[in-house]
mmCIF file with all atom_site columns, C-alpha atoms in Angstrom:
data_model
loop_
_atom_site.group_PDB
_atom_site.id
_atom_site.type_symbol
_atom_site.label_atom_id
_atom_site.label_alt_id
_atom_site.label_comp_id
_atom_site.label_asym_id
_atom_site.label_entity_id
_atom_site.label_seq_id
_atom_site.pdbx_PDB_ins_code
_atom_site.Cartn_x
_atom_site.Cartn_y
_atom_site.Cartn_z
_atom_site.occupancy
_atom_site.B_iso_or_equiv
_atom_site.pdbx_formal_charge
_atom_site.auth_seq_id
_atom_site.auth_comp_id
_atom_site.auth_asym_id
_atom_site.auth_atom_id
_atom_site.pdbx_PDB_model_num
ATOM 1   C CA . MET I 1 1   ? 206.881 -103.486 50.762 1.00 43.00 ? 132 MET I CA 1
ATOM 2   C CA . HIS I 1 2   ? 206.705 -103.248 54.551 1.00 58.00 ? 133 HIS I CA 1
ATOM 3   C CA . CYS I 1 3   ? 209.041 -106.407 54.595 1.00 63.00 ? 134 CYS I CA 1
ATOM 4   C CA . GLU I 1 4   ? 211.656 -104.625 52.348 1.00 67.00 ? 135 GLU I CA 1
ATOM 5   C CA . THR I 1 5   ? 211.358 -101.746 55.188 1.00 74.00 ? 136 THR I CA 1
ATOM 6   C CA . ILE I 1 6   ? 211.884 -104.217 58.196 1.00 77.00 ? 137 ILE I CA 1
ATOM 7   C CA . GLU I 1 7   ? 214.653 -105.844 56.228 1.00 83.00 ? 138 GLU I CA 1
ATOM 8   C CA . LYS I 1 8   ? 216.645 -102.594 55.720 1.00 86.00 ? 139 LYS I CA 1
ATOM 9   C CA . GLN I 1 9   ? 216.296 -101.678 59.207 1.00 86.00 ? 140 GLN I CA 1
ATOM 10  C CA . ARG I 1 10  ? 217.235 -105.097 60.220 1.00 89.00 ? 141 ARG I CA 1
ATOM 11  C CA . LYS I 1 11  ? 220.601 -104.587 57.747 1.00 93.00 ? 142 LYS I CA 1
ATOM 12  C CA . ILE I 1 12  ? 221.273 -101.405 59.489 1.00 93.00 ? 143 ILE I CA 1
ATOM 13  C CA . LEU I 1 13  ? 221.371 -102.681 63.259 1.00 94.00 ? 144 LEU I CA 1
ATOM 14  C CA . LEU I 1 14  ? 223.311 -105.496 61.900 1.00 94.00 ? 145 LEU I CA 1
ATOM 15  C CA . SER I 1 15  ? 225.829 -103.331 60.416 1.00 94.00 ? 146 SER I CA 1
ATOM 16  C CA . VAL I 1 16  ? 225.644 -101.050 63.595 1.00 94.00 ? 147 VAL I CA 1
ATOM 17  C CA . ARG I 1 17  ? 226.027 -104.054 65.999 1.00 94.00 ? 148 ARG I CA 1
ATOM 18  C CA . ASN I 1 18  ? 228.798 -105.035 63.811 1.00 94.00 ? 149 ASN I CA 1
ATOM 19  C CA . GLY I 1 19  ? 230.838 -101.697 64.220 1.00 94.00 ? 150 GLY I CA 1
ATOM 20  C CA . SER I 1 20  ? 230.072 -99.715  61.189 1.00 94.00 ? 151 SER I CA 1
ATOM 21  C CA . GLU I 1 21  ? 229.962 -96.056  62.026 1.00 94.00 ? 152 GLU I CA 1
ATOM 22  C CA . LYS I 1 22  ? 228.087 -95.280  58.540 1.00 95.00 ? 153 LYS I CA 1
ATOM 23  C CA . ALA I 1 23  ? 225.125 -97.429  59.598 1.00 94.00 ? 154 ALA I CA 1
ATOM 24  C CA . TYR I 1 24  ? 225.014 -95.876  63.151 1.00 94.00 ? 155 TYR I CA 1
ATOM 25  C CA . GLN I 1 25  ? 225.210 -92.290  61.174 1.00 94.00 ? 156 GLN I CA 1
ATOM 26  C CA . GLU I 1 26  ? 222.200 -93.588  58.975 1.00 94.00 ? 157 GLU I CA 1
ATOM 27  C CA . LEU I 1 27  ? 220.318 -94.560  62.027 1.00 93.00 ? 158 LEU I CA 1
ATOM 28  C CA . TYR I 1 28  ? 220.884 -91.334  64.231 1.00 93.00 ? 159 TYR I CA 1
ATOM 29  C CA . GLU I 1 29  ? 219.482 -89.788  60.976 1.00 93.00 ? 160 GLU I CA 1
ATOM 30  C CA . GLN I 1 30  ? 216.485 -91.631  61.029 1.00 91.00 ? 161 GLN I CA 1
ATOM 31  C CA . TRP I 1 31  ? 215.504 -91.689  64.293 1.00 93.00 ? 162 TRP I CA 1
ATOM 32  C CA . VAL I 1 32  ? 216.848 -88.233  66.021 1.00 94.00 ? 163 VAL I CA 1
ATOM 33  C CA . SER I 1 33  ? 214.053 -85.718  65.115 1.00 93.00 ? 164 SER I CA 1
ATOM 34  C CA . ARG I 1 34  ? 211.615 -88.043  66.183 1.00 91.00 ? 165 ARG I CA 1
ATOM 35  C CA . LEU I 1 35  ? 213.460 -88.728  69.576 1.00 92.00 ? 166 LEU I CA 1
ATOM 36  C CA . TYR I 1 36  ? 214.334 -84.985  70.089 1.00 92.00 ? 167 TYR I CA 1
ATOM 37  C CA . GLY I 1 37  ? 210.580 -83.861  69.667 1.00 90.00 ? 168 GLY I CA 1
ATOM 38  C CA . PHE I 1 38  ? 209.646 -86.838  72.111 1.00 87.00 ? 169 PHE I CA 1
ATOM 39  C CA . VAL I 1 39  ? 212.056 -85.288  74.912 1.00 89.00 ? 170 VAL I CA 1
ATOM 40  C CA . PHE I 1 40  ? 211.511 -81.831  73.963 1.00 88.00 ? 171 PHE I CA 1
ATOM 41  C CA . GLN I 1 41  ? 207.859 -82.363  75.131 1.00 85.00 ? 172 GLN I CA 1
ATOM 42  C CA . TYR I 1 42  ? 208.837 -82.953  78.881 1.00 82.00 ? 173 TYR I CA 1
ATOM 43  C CA . LEU I 1 43  ? 212.399 -81.144  79.067 1.00 84.00 ? 174 LEU I CA 1
ATOM 44  C CA . LYS I 1 44  ? 211.280 -77.878  77.169 1.00 83.00 ? 175 LYS I CA 1
ATOM 45  C CA . SER I 1 45  ? 214.815 -76.841  77.188 1.00 85.00 ? 176 SER I CA 1
ATOM 46  C CA . LYS I 1 46  ? 217.194 -77.135  73.986 1.00 90.00 ? 177 LYS I CA 1
ATOM 47  C CA . ASP I 1 47  ? 220.283 -77.850  75.931 1.00 89.00 ? 178 ASP I CA 1
ATOM 48  C CA . ALA I 1 48  ? 218.766 -80.745  78.568 1.00 89.00 ? 179 ALA I CA 1
ATOM 49  C CA . THR I 1 49  ? 216.912 -82.429  75.503 1.00 92.00 ? 180 THR I CA 1
ATOM 50  C CA . ASP I 1 50  ? 220.484 -81.926  73.224 1.00 93.00 ? 181 ASP I CA 1
ATOM 51  C CA . ASP I 1 51  ? 222.258 -83.971  76.304 1.00 92.00 ? 182 ASP I CA 1
ATOM 52  C CA . VAL I 1 52  ? 219.614 -86.811  76.741 1.00 93.00 ? 183 VAL I CA 1
ATOM 53  C CA . VAL I 1 53  ? 218.983 -87.283  73.030 1.00 94.00 ? 184 VAL I CA 1
ATOM 54  C CA . GLN I 1 54  ? 223.219 -87.227  72.610 1.00 94.00 ? 185 GLN I CA 1
ATOM 55  C CA . GLU I 1 55  ? 223.528 -89.765  76.161 1.00 93.00 ? 186 GLU I CA 1
ATOM 56  C CA . THR I 1 56  ? 220.963 -92.239  74.427 1.00 94.00 ? 187 THR I CA 1
ATOM 57  C CA . PHE I 1 57  ? 223.008 -92.426  71.119 1.00 94.00 ? 188 PHE I CA 1
ATOM 58  C CA . LEU I 1 58  ? 226.009 -93.190  72.854 1.00 93.00 ? 189 LEU I CA 1
ATOM 59  C CA . ARG I 1 59  ? 224.257 -95.698  74.921 1.00 92.00 ? 190 ARG I CA 1
ATOM 60  C CA . ILE I 1 60  ? 222.999 -97.227  71.684 1.00 93.00 ? 191 ILE I CA 1
ATOM 61  C CA . TRP I 1 61  ? 226.380 -97.183  70.059 1.00 94.00 ? 192 TRP I CA 1
ATOM 62  C CA . SER I 1 62  ? 228.761 -98.139  73.311 1.00 92.00 ? 193 SER I CA 1
ATOM 63  C CA . ASN I 1 63  ? 226.149 -101.239 73.523 1.00 90.00 ? 194 ASN I CA 1
ATOM 64  C CA . ARG I 1 64  ? 226.048 -101.857 69.818 1.00 93.00 ? 195 ARG I CA 1
ATOM 65  C CA . ALA I 1 65  ? 227.087 -105.646 70.423 1.00 91.00 ? 196 ALA I CA 1
ATOM 66  C CA . ASN I 1 66  ? 223.956 -105.950 72.371 1.00 87.00 ? 197 ASN I CA 1
ATOM 67  C CA . LEU I 1 67  ? 221.189 -104.530 69.386 1.00 89.00 ? 198 LEU I CA 1
ATOM 68  C CA . ASN I 1 68  ? 218.828 -107.285 68.404 1.00 86.00 ? 199 ASN I CA 1
ATOM 69  C CA . PRO I 1 69  ? 217.914 -106.506 64.957 1.00 87.00 ? 200 PRO I CA 1
ATOM 70  C CA . ASP I 1 70  ? 214.570 -109.014 65.243 1.00 82.00 ? 201 ASP I CA 1
ATOM 71  C CA . VAL I 1 71  ? 213.185 -106.754 67.854 1.00 81.00 ? 202 VAL I CA 1
ATOM 72  C CA . SER I 1 72  ? 211.680 -103.175 67.495 1.00 82.00 ? 203 SER I CA 1
ATOM 73  C CA . PHE I 1 73  ? 214.528 -100.611 67.531 1.00 87.00 ? 204 PHE I CA 1
ATOM 74  C CA . LYS I 1 74  ? 211.953 -97.361  68.278 1.00 86.00 ? 205 LYS I CA 1
ATOM 75  C CA . SER I 1 75  ? 210.994 -99.582  71.359 1.00 83.00 ? 206 SER I CA 1
ATOM 76  C CA . TYR I 1 76  ? 214.773 -100.056 72.329 1.00 86.00 ? 207 TYR I CA 1
ATOM 77  C CA . LEU I 1 77  ? 215.665 -96.482  71.382 1.00 90.00 ? 208 LEU I CA 1
ATOM 78  C CA . PHE I 1 78  ? 212.737 -94.701  73.321 1.00 86.00 ? 209 PHE I CA 1
ATOM 79  C CA . THR I 1 79  ? 213.210 -97.072  76.224 1.00 85.00 ? 210 THR I CA 1
ATOM 80  C CA . ILE I 1 80  ? 216.612 -96.103  77.039 1.00 88.00 ? 211 ILE I CA 1
ATOM 81  C CA . ALA I 1 81  ? 215.819 -92.457  76.117 1.00 89.00 ? 212 ALA I CA 1
ATOM 82  C CA . TYR I 1 82  ? 213.038 -92.361  78.946 1.00 86.00 ? 213 TYR I CA 1
ATOM 83  C CA . HIS I 1 83  ? 215.386 -93.648  81.282 1.00 84.00 ? 214 HIS I CA 1
ATOM 84  C CA . PHE I 1 84  ? 217.872 -90.773  80.572 1.00 88.00 ? 215 PHE I CA 1
ATOM 85  C CA . LEU I 1 85  ? 214.686 -88.225  80.257 1.00 85.00 ? 216 LEU I CA 1
ATOM 86  C CA . LEU I 1 86  ? 213.583 -89.469  83.830 1.00 82.00 ? 217 LEU I CA 1
ATOM 87  C CA . LYS I 1 87  ? 217.310 -88.895  85.136 1.00 83.00 ? 218 LYS I CA 1
ATOM 88  C CA . GLU I 1 88  ? 217.103 -85.092  83.818 1.00 83.00 ? 219 GLU I CA 1
ATOM 89  C CA . MET I 1 89  ? 213.537 -84.648  85.433 1.00 79.00 ? 220 MET I CA 1
ATOM 90  C CA . ARG I 1 90  ? 215.002 -86.020  88.764 1.00 74.00 ? 221 ARG I CA 1
ATOM 91  C CA . ARG I 1 91  ? 217.948 -83.588  88.404 1.00 75.00 ? 222 ARG I CA 1
ATOM 92  C CA . GLN I 1 92  ? 215.746 -80.521  87.847 1.00 69.00 ? 223 GLN I CA 1
ATOM 93  C CA . LEU I 1 93  ? 213.314 -81.234  90.230 1.00 65.00 ? 224 LEU I CA 1
ATOM 94  C CA . ASN I 1 94  ? 216.183 -81.645  93.234 1.00 59.00 ? 225 ASN I CA 1
ATOM 95  C CA . ASN I 1 95  ? 218.535 -78.878  91.758 1.00 52.00 ? 226 ASN I CA 1
ATOM 96  C CA . PRO I 1 96  ? 216.290 -75.763  90.665 1.00 47.00 ? 227 PRO I CA 1
ATOM 97  C CA . LEU I 1 97  ? 217.949 -72.324  89.781 1.00 48.00 ? 228 LEU I CA 1
ATOM 98  C CA . MET I 1 98  ? 216.803 -69.598  92.734 1.00 36.00 ? 229 MET I CA 1
ATOM 99  C CA . GLU I 1 99  ? 215.401 -67.568  88.875 1.00 40.00 ? 230 GLU I CA 1
ATOM 100 C CA . ASP I 1 100 ? 213.428 -70.477  87.824 1.00 51.00 ? 231 ASP I CA 1
ATOM 101 C CA . TYR I 1 101 ? 211.908 -71.358  91.374 1.00 45.00 ? 232 TYR I CA 1
ATOM 102 C CA . VAL I 1 102 ? 208.758 -69.974  90.966 1.00 43.00 ? 233 VAL I CA 1
ATOM 103 C CA . GLU I 1 103 ? 208.369 -71.810  87.798 1.00 55.00 ? 234 GLU I CA 1
ATOM 104 C CA . TYR I 1 104 ? 209.513 -74.901  89.288 1.00 49.00 ? 235 TYR I CA 1
ATOM 105 C CA . LEU I 1 105 ? 206.994 -75.053  91.870 1.00 47.00 ? 236 LEU I CA 1
ATOM 106 C CA . ASN I 1 106 ? 204.132 -74.672  89.291 1.00 53.00 ? 237 ASN I CA 1
ATOM 107 C CA . ARG I 1 107 ? 205.492 -77.604  87.315 1.00 56.00 ? 238 ARG I CA 1
ATOM 108 C CA . SER I 1 108 ? 207.095 -79.585  89.906 1.00 52.00 ? 239 SER I CA 1
ATOM 109 C CA . SER I 1 109 ? 203.842 -81.925  90.405 1.00 50.00 ? 240 SER I CA 1
ATOM 110 C CA . THR I 1 110 ? 203.169 -81.891  86.626 1.00 55.00 ? 241 THR I CA 1
ATOM 111 C CA . GLU I 1 111 ? 206.624 -83.425  86.033 1.00 54.00 ? 242 GLU I CA 1
ATOM 112 C CA . ILE I 1 112 ? 206.608 -86.034  88.748 1.00 51.00 ? 243 ILE I CA 1
ATOM 113 C CA . ALA I 1 113 ? 203.316 -87.192  87.631 1.00 51.00 ? 244 ALA I CA 1
ATOM 114 C CA . GLU I 1 114 ? 204.763 -87.574  84.060 1.00 53.00 ? 245 GLU I CA 1
ATOM 115 C CA . ALA I 1 115 ? 207.959 -89.046  85.554 1.00 52.00 ? 246 ALA I CA 1
ATOM 116 C CA . GLU I 1 116 ? 205.799 -91.843  86.857 1.00 51.00 ? 247 GLU I CA 1
ATOM 117 C CA . SER I 1 117 ? 204.024 -92.321  83.576 1.00 50.00 ? 248 SER I CA 1
ATOM 118 C CA . LEU I 1 118 ? 207.355 -92.927  82.066 1.00 52.00 ? 249 LEU I CA 1
ATOM 119 C CA . MET I 1 119 ? 208.381 -95.056  84.443 1.00 52.00 ? 250 MET I CA 1
ATOM 120 C CA . CYS I 1 120 ? 205.719 -98.003  82.858 1.00 58.00 ? 251 CYS I CA 1
ATOM 121 C CA . TYR I 1 121 ? 207.161 -96.901  79.524 1.00 63.00 ? 252 TYR I CA 1
ATOM 122 C CA . ASP I 1 122 ? 208.940 -100.350 78.587 1.00 63.00 ? 253 ASP I CA 1
ATOM 123 C CA . GLN I 1 123 ? 205.609 -102.098 80.330 1.00 73.00 ? 254 GLN I CA 1
ATOM 124 C CA . PHE I 1 124 ? 203.663 -100.343 77.671 1.00 73.00 ? 255 PHE I CA 1
ATOM 125 C CA . VAL I 1 125 ? 206.173 -101.703 75.100 1.00 74.00 ? 256 VAL I CA 1
ATOM 126 C CA . ASN I 1 126 ? 205.512 -104.970 75.487 1.00 78.00 ? 257 ASN I CA 1
ATOM 127 C CA . ALA I 1 127 ? 201.906 -104.440 76.121 1.00 81.00 ? 258 ALA I CA 1
ATOM 128 C CA . LEU I 1 128 ? 201.902 -102.910 72.505 1.00 82.00 ? 259 LEU I CA 1
ATOM 129 C CA . GLU I 1 129 ? 204.237 -106.077 71.073 1.00 84.00 ? 260 GLU I CA 1
ATOM 130 C CA . LYS I 1 130 ? 201.095 -108.438 72.326 1.00 88.00 ? 261 LYS I CA 1
ATOM 131 C CA . GLY I 1 131 ? 198.075 -106.186 71.665 1.00 88.00 ? 262 GLY I CA 1
ATOM 132 C CA . LYS I 1 132 ? 199.439 -106.007 67.898 1.00 89.00 ? 263 LYS I CA 1
ATOM 133 C CA . GLN I 1 133 ? 199.102 -109.939 67.938 1.00 92.00 ? 264 GLN I CA 1
ATOM 134 C CA . HIS I 1 134 ? 195.603 -109.267 68.097 1.00 92.00 ? 265 HIS I CA 1
ATOM 135 C CA . LEU I 1 135 ? 195.791 -106.985 64.842 1.00 92.00 ? 266 LEU I CA 1
ATOM 136 C CA . SER I 1 136 ? 195.068 -108.913 61.398 1.00 92.00 ? 267 SER I CA 1
ATOM 137 C CA . PRO I 1 137 ? 198.464 -109.302 59.125 1.00 91.00 ? 268 PRO I CA 1
ATOM 138 C CA . ARG I 1 138 ? 197.238 -106.244 57.123 1.00 92.00 ? 269 ARG I CA 1
ATOM 139 C CA . GLN I 1 139 ? 196.188 -103.993 60.218 1.00 92.00 ? 270 GLN I CA 1
ATOM 140 C CA . ARG I 1 140 ? 199.631 -104.867 61.740 1.00 90.00 ? 271 ARG I CA 1
ATOM 141 C CA . ILE I 1 141 ? 201.649 -104.382 58.647 1.00 90.00 ? 272 ILE I CA 1
ATOM 142 C CA . ILE I 1 142 ? 199.822 -100.604 58.097 1.00 91.00 ? 273 ILE I CA 1
ATOM 143 C CA . PHE I 1 143 ? 200.039 -99.653  61.820 1.00 87.00 ? 274 PHE I CA 1
ATOM 144 C CA . GLU I 1 144 ? 203.858 -100.451 62.143 1.00 84.00 ? 275 GLU I CA 1
ATOM 145 C CA . MET I 1 145 ? 204.843 -98.909  58.850 1.00 85.00 ? 276 MET I CA 1
ATOM 146 C CA . ASN I 1 146 ? 202.633 -95.812  59.598 1.00 83.00 ? 277 ASN I CA 1
ATOM 147 C CA . LYS I 1 147 ? 203.361 -95.639  63.344 1.00 78.00 ? 278 LYS I CA 1
ATOM 148 C CA . GLU I 1 148 ? 206.688 -97.256  63.748 1.00 74.00 ? 279 GLU I CA 1
ATOM 149 C CA . TYR I 1 149 ? 208.503 -96.552  60.361 1.00 74.00 ? 280 TYR I CA 1
ATOM 150 C CA . GLY I 1 150 ? 206.417 -92.957  60.266 1.00 76.00 ? 281 GLY I CA 1
ATOM 151 C CA . MET I 1 151 ? 204.755 -93.506  56.856 1.00 83.00 ? 282 MET I CA 1
ATOM 152 C CA . SER I 1 152 ? 202.402 -91.415  55.199 1.00 88.00 ? 283 SER I CA 1
ATOM 153 C CA . ILE I 1 153 ? 199.065 -92.988  54.220 1.00 90.00 ? 284 ILE I CA 1
ATOM 154 C CA . SER I 1 154 ? 200.017 -92.455  50.827 1.00 91.00 ? 285 SER I CA 1
ATOM 155 C CA . GLU I 1 155 ? 203.167 -93.658  50.749 1.00 91.00 ? 286 GLU I CA 1
ATOM 156 C CA . ILE I 1 156 ? 201.840 -97.225  52.519 1.00 91.00 ? 287 ILE I CA 1
ATOM 157 C CA . SER I 1 157 ? 198.835 -96.680  49.802 1.00 91.00 ? 288 SER I CA 1
ATOM 158 C CA . GLU I 1 158 ? 201.800 -97.446  46.928 1.00 91.00 ? 289 GLU I CA 1
ATOM 159 C CA . LYS I 1 159 ? 204.066 -99.787  48.460 1.00 90.00 ? 290 LYS I CA 1
ATOM 160 C CA . LEU I 1 160 ? 200.871 -101.925 49.046 1.00 90.00 ? 291 LEU I CA 1
ATOM 161 C CA . SER I 1 161 ? 199.012 -101.055 46.200 1.00 91.00 ? 292 SER I CA 1
ATOM 162 C CA . ILE I 1 162 ? 196.088 -100.331 47.648 1.00 93.00 ? 293 ILE I CA 1
ATOM 163 C CA . THR I 1 163 ? 193.629 -97.189  48.059 1.00 93.00 ? 294 THR I CA 1
ATOM 164 C CA . ASN I 1 164 ? 194.440 -94.222  50.597 1.00 91.00 ? 295 ASN I CA 1
ATOM 165 C CA . GLN I 1 165 ? 191.092 -95.262  52.346 1.00 93.00 ? 296 GLN I CA 1
ATOM 166 C CA . VAL I 1 166 ? 191.655 -99.040  52.362 1.00 92.00 ? 297 VAL I CA 1
ATOM 167 C CA . VAL I 1 167 ? 194.668 -97.766  54.571 1.00 92.00 ? 298 VAL I CA 1
ATOM 168 C CA . ARG I 1 168 ? 192.727 -95.047  56.488 1.00 92.00 ? 299 ARG I CA 1
ATOM 169 C CA . ASN I 1 169 ? 190.207 -97.855  57.328 1.00 92.00 ? 300 ASN I CA 1
ATOM 170 C CA . GLN I 1 170 ? 192.698 -100.465 58.556 1.00 92.00 ? 301 GLN I CA 1
ATOM 171 C CA . LEU I 1 171 ? 194.833 -97.858  60.663 1.00 89.00 ? 302 LEU I CA 1
ATOM 172 C CA . TYR I 1 172 ? 191.508 -96.988  62.270 1.00 88.00 ? 303 TYR I CA 1
ATOM 173 C CA . MET I 1 173 ? 190.341 -100.570 63.184 1.00 91.00 ? 304 MET I CA 1
ATOM 174 C CA . ALA I 1 174 ? 193.858 -101.237 64.140 1.00 90.00 ? 305 ALA I CA 1
ATOM 175 C CA . LEU I 1 175 ? 194.056 -98.474  66.546 1.00 86.00 ? 306 LEU I CA 1
ATOM 176 C CA . LYS I 1 176 ? 190.622 -98.994  67.634 1.00 88.00 ? 307 LYS I CA 1
ATOM 177 C CA . ILE I 1 177 ? 191.478 -102.528 68.506 1.00 89.00 ? 308 ILE I CA 1
ATOM 178 C CA . LEU I 1 178 ? 194.899 -101.081 70.318 1.00 86.00 ? 309 LEU I CA 1
ATOM 179 C CA . ARG I 1 179 ? 193.045 -98.798  72.298 1.00 84.00 ? 310 ARG I CA 1
ATOM 180 C CA . VAL I 1 180 ? 190.598 -101.708 73.722 1.00 86.00 ? 311 VAL I CA 1
ATOM 181 C CA . GLU I 1 181 ? 193.657 -103.642 74.452 1.00 84.00 ? 312 GLU I CA 1
ATOM 182 C CA . LEU I 1 182 ? 195.909 -100.981 75.606 1.00 80.00 ? 313 LEU I CA 1
ATOM 183 C CA . ARG I 1 183 ? 193.287 -99.282  77.905 1.00 79.00 ? 314 ARG I CA 1
ATOM 184 C CA . GLN I 1 184 ? 195.272 -99.155  80.981 1.00 77.00 ? 315 GLN I CA 1
ATOM 185 C CA . TYR I 1 185 ? 198.229 -97.562  79.207 1.00 70.00 ? 316 TYR I CA 1
ATOM 186 C CA . TYR I 1 186 ? 195.640 -95.045  77.076 1.00 66.00 ? 317 TYR I CA 1
ATOM 187 C CA . PRO I 1 187 ? 197.847 -92.138  77.953 1.00 65.00 ? 318 PRO I CA 1
ATOM 188 C CA . LEU I 1 188 ? 200.900 -93.496  76.889 1.00 64.00 ? 319 LEU I CA 1
ATOM 189 C CA . LEU I 1 189 ? 199.271 -94.931  73.969 1.00 68.00 ? 320 LEU I CA 1
ATOM 190 C CA . LEU I 1 190 ? 198.195 -91.265  72.986 1.00 66.00 ? 321 LEU I CA 1
ATOM 191 C CA . LEU I 1 191 ? 201.973 -89.987  73.634 1.00 61.00 ? 322 LEU I CA 1
ATOM 192 C CA . PHE I 1 192 ? 203.138 -93.023  71.296 1.00 62.00 ? 323 PHE I CA 1
ATOM 193 C CA . LEU I 1 193 ? 200.570 -92.043  68.548 1.00 66.00 ? 324 LEU I CA 1
ATOM 194 C CA . LYS I 1 194 ? 200.926 -88.248  68.690 1.00 54.00 ? 325 LYS I CA 1
ATOM 195 C CA . ASP I 1 195 ? 203.683 -87.938  66.318 1.00 44.00 ? 326 ASP I CA 1
ATOM 196 C CA . ILE I 1 196 ? 205.870 -90.627  66.415 1.00 39.00 ? 327 ILE I CA 1
#
């Protein structure tokens, strides 16, 4: 059930907060590929992406005493990551390499626009949490299982003992409501829903 997934995540976060390296490794393995994909979309560089992902997880570990297991870890993780991502994008904009200068000119206006969009990510996360309050309990559970815990339609169907079509319908309705509630953050909502 959904509650089991949330409770498992909560226990991992509590263990990390208490200094468990094993739990930290489990958390890392659970989230690293999704975070890497998110960061790589913007940086298009394996080295720079590795640096941002590593800095993000180091920050999680160094601030583990502040982890709140009752708040969405995904939101916390991606908020930290976007700050490091923004810092890296600014560094790239301020220090273009000579051989990449032409490419830099072509990309710079796009990167500035993307950076500005990322600055409102934490506001988006708060708006998303408020938007989820407009969902029915079942819609919210299915949305969170799919979009926040990465479960497939069939996994959700099995966990909740409902058909795949019911899961799809509930997810569709949840997304329809959230599109209205989060219309001012629509580009970020699309990014959030894309593959995370």
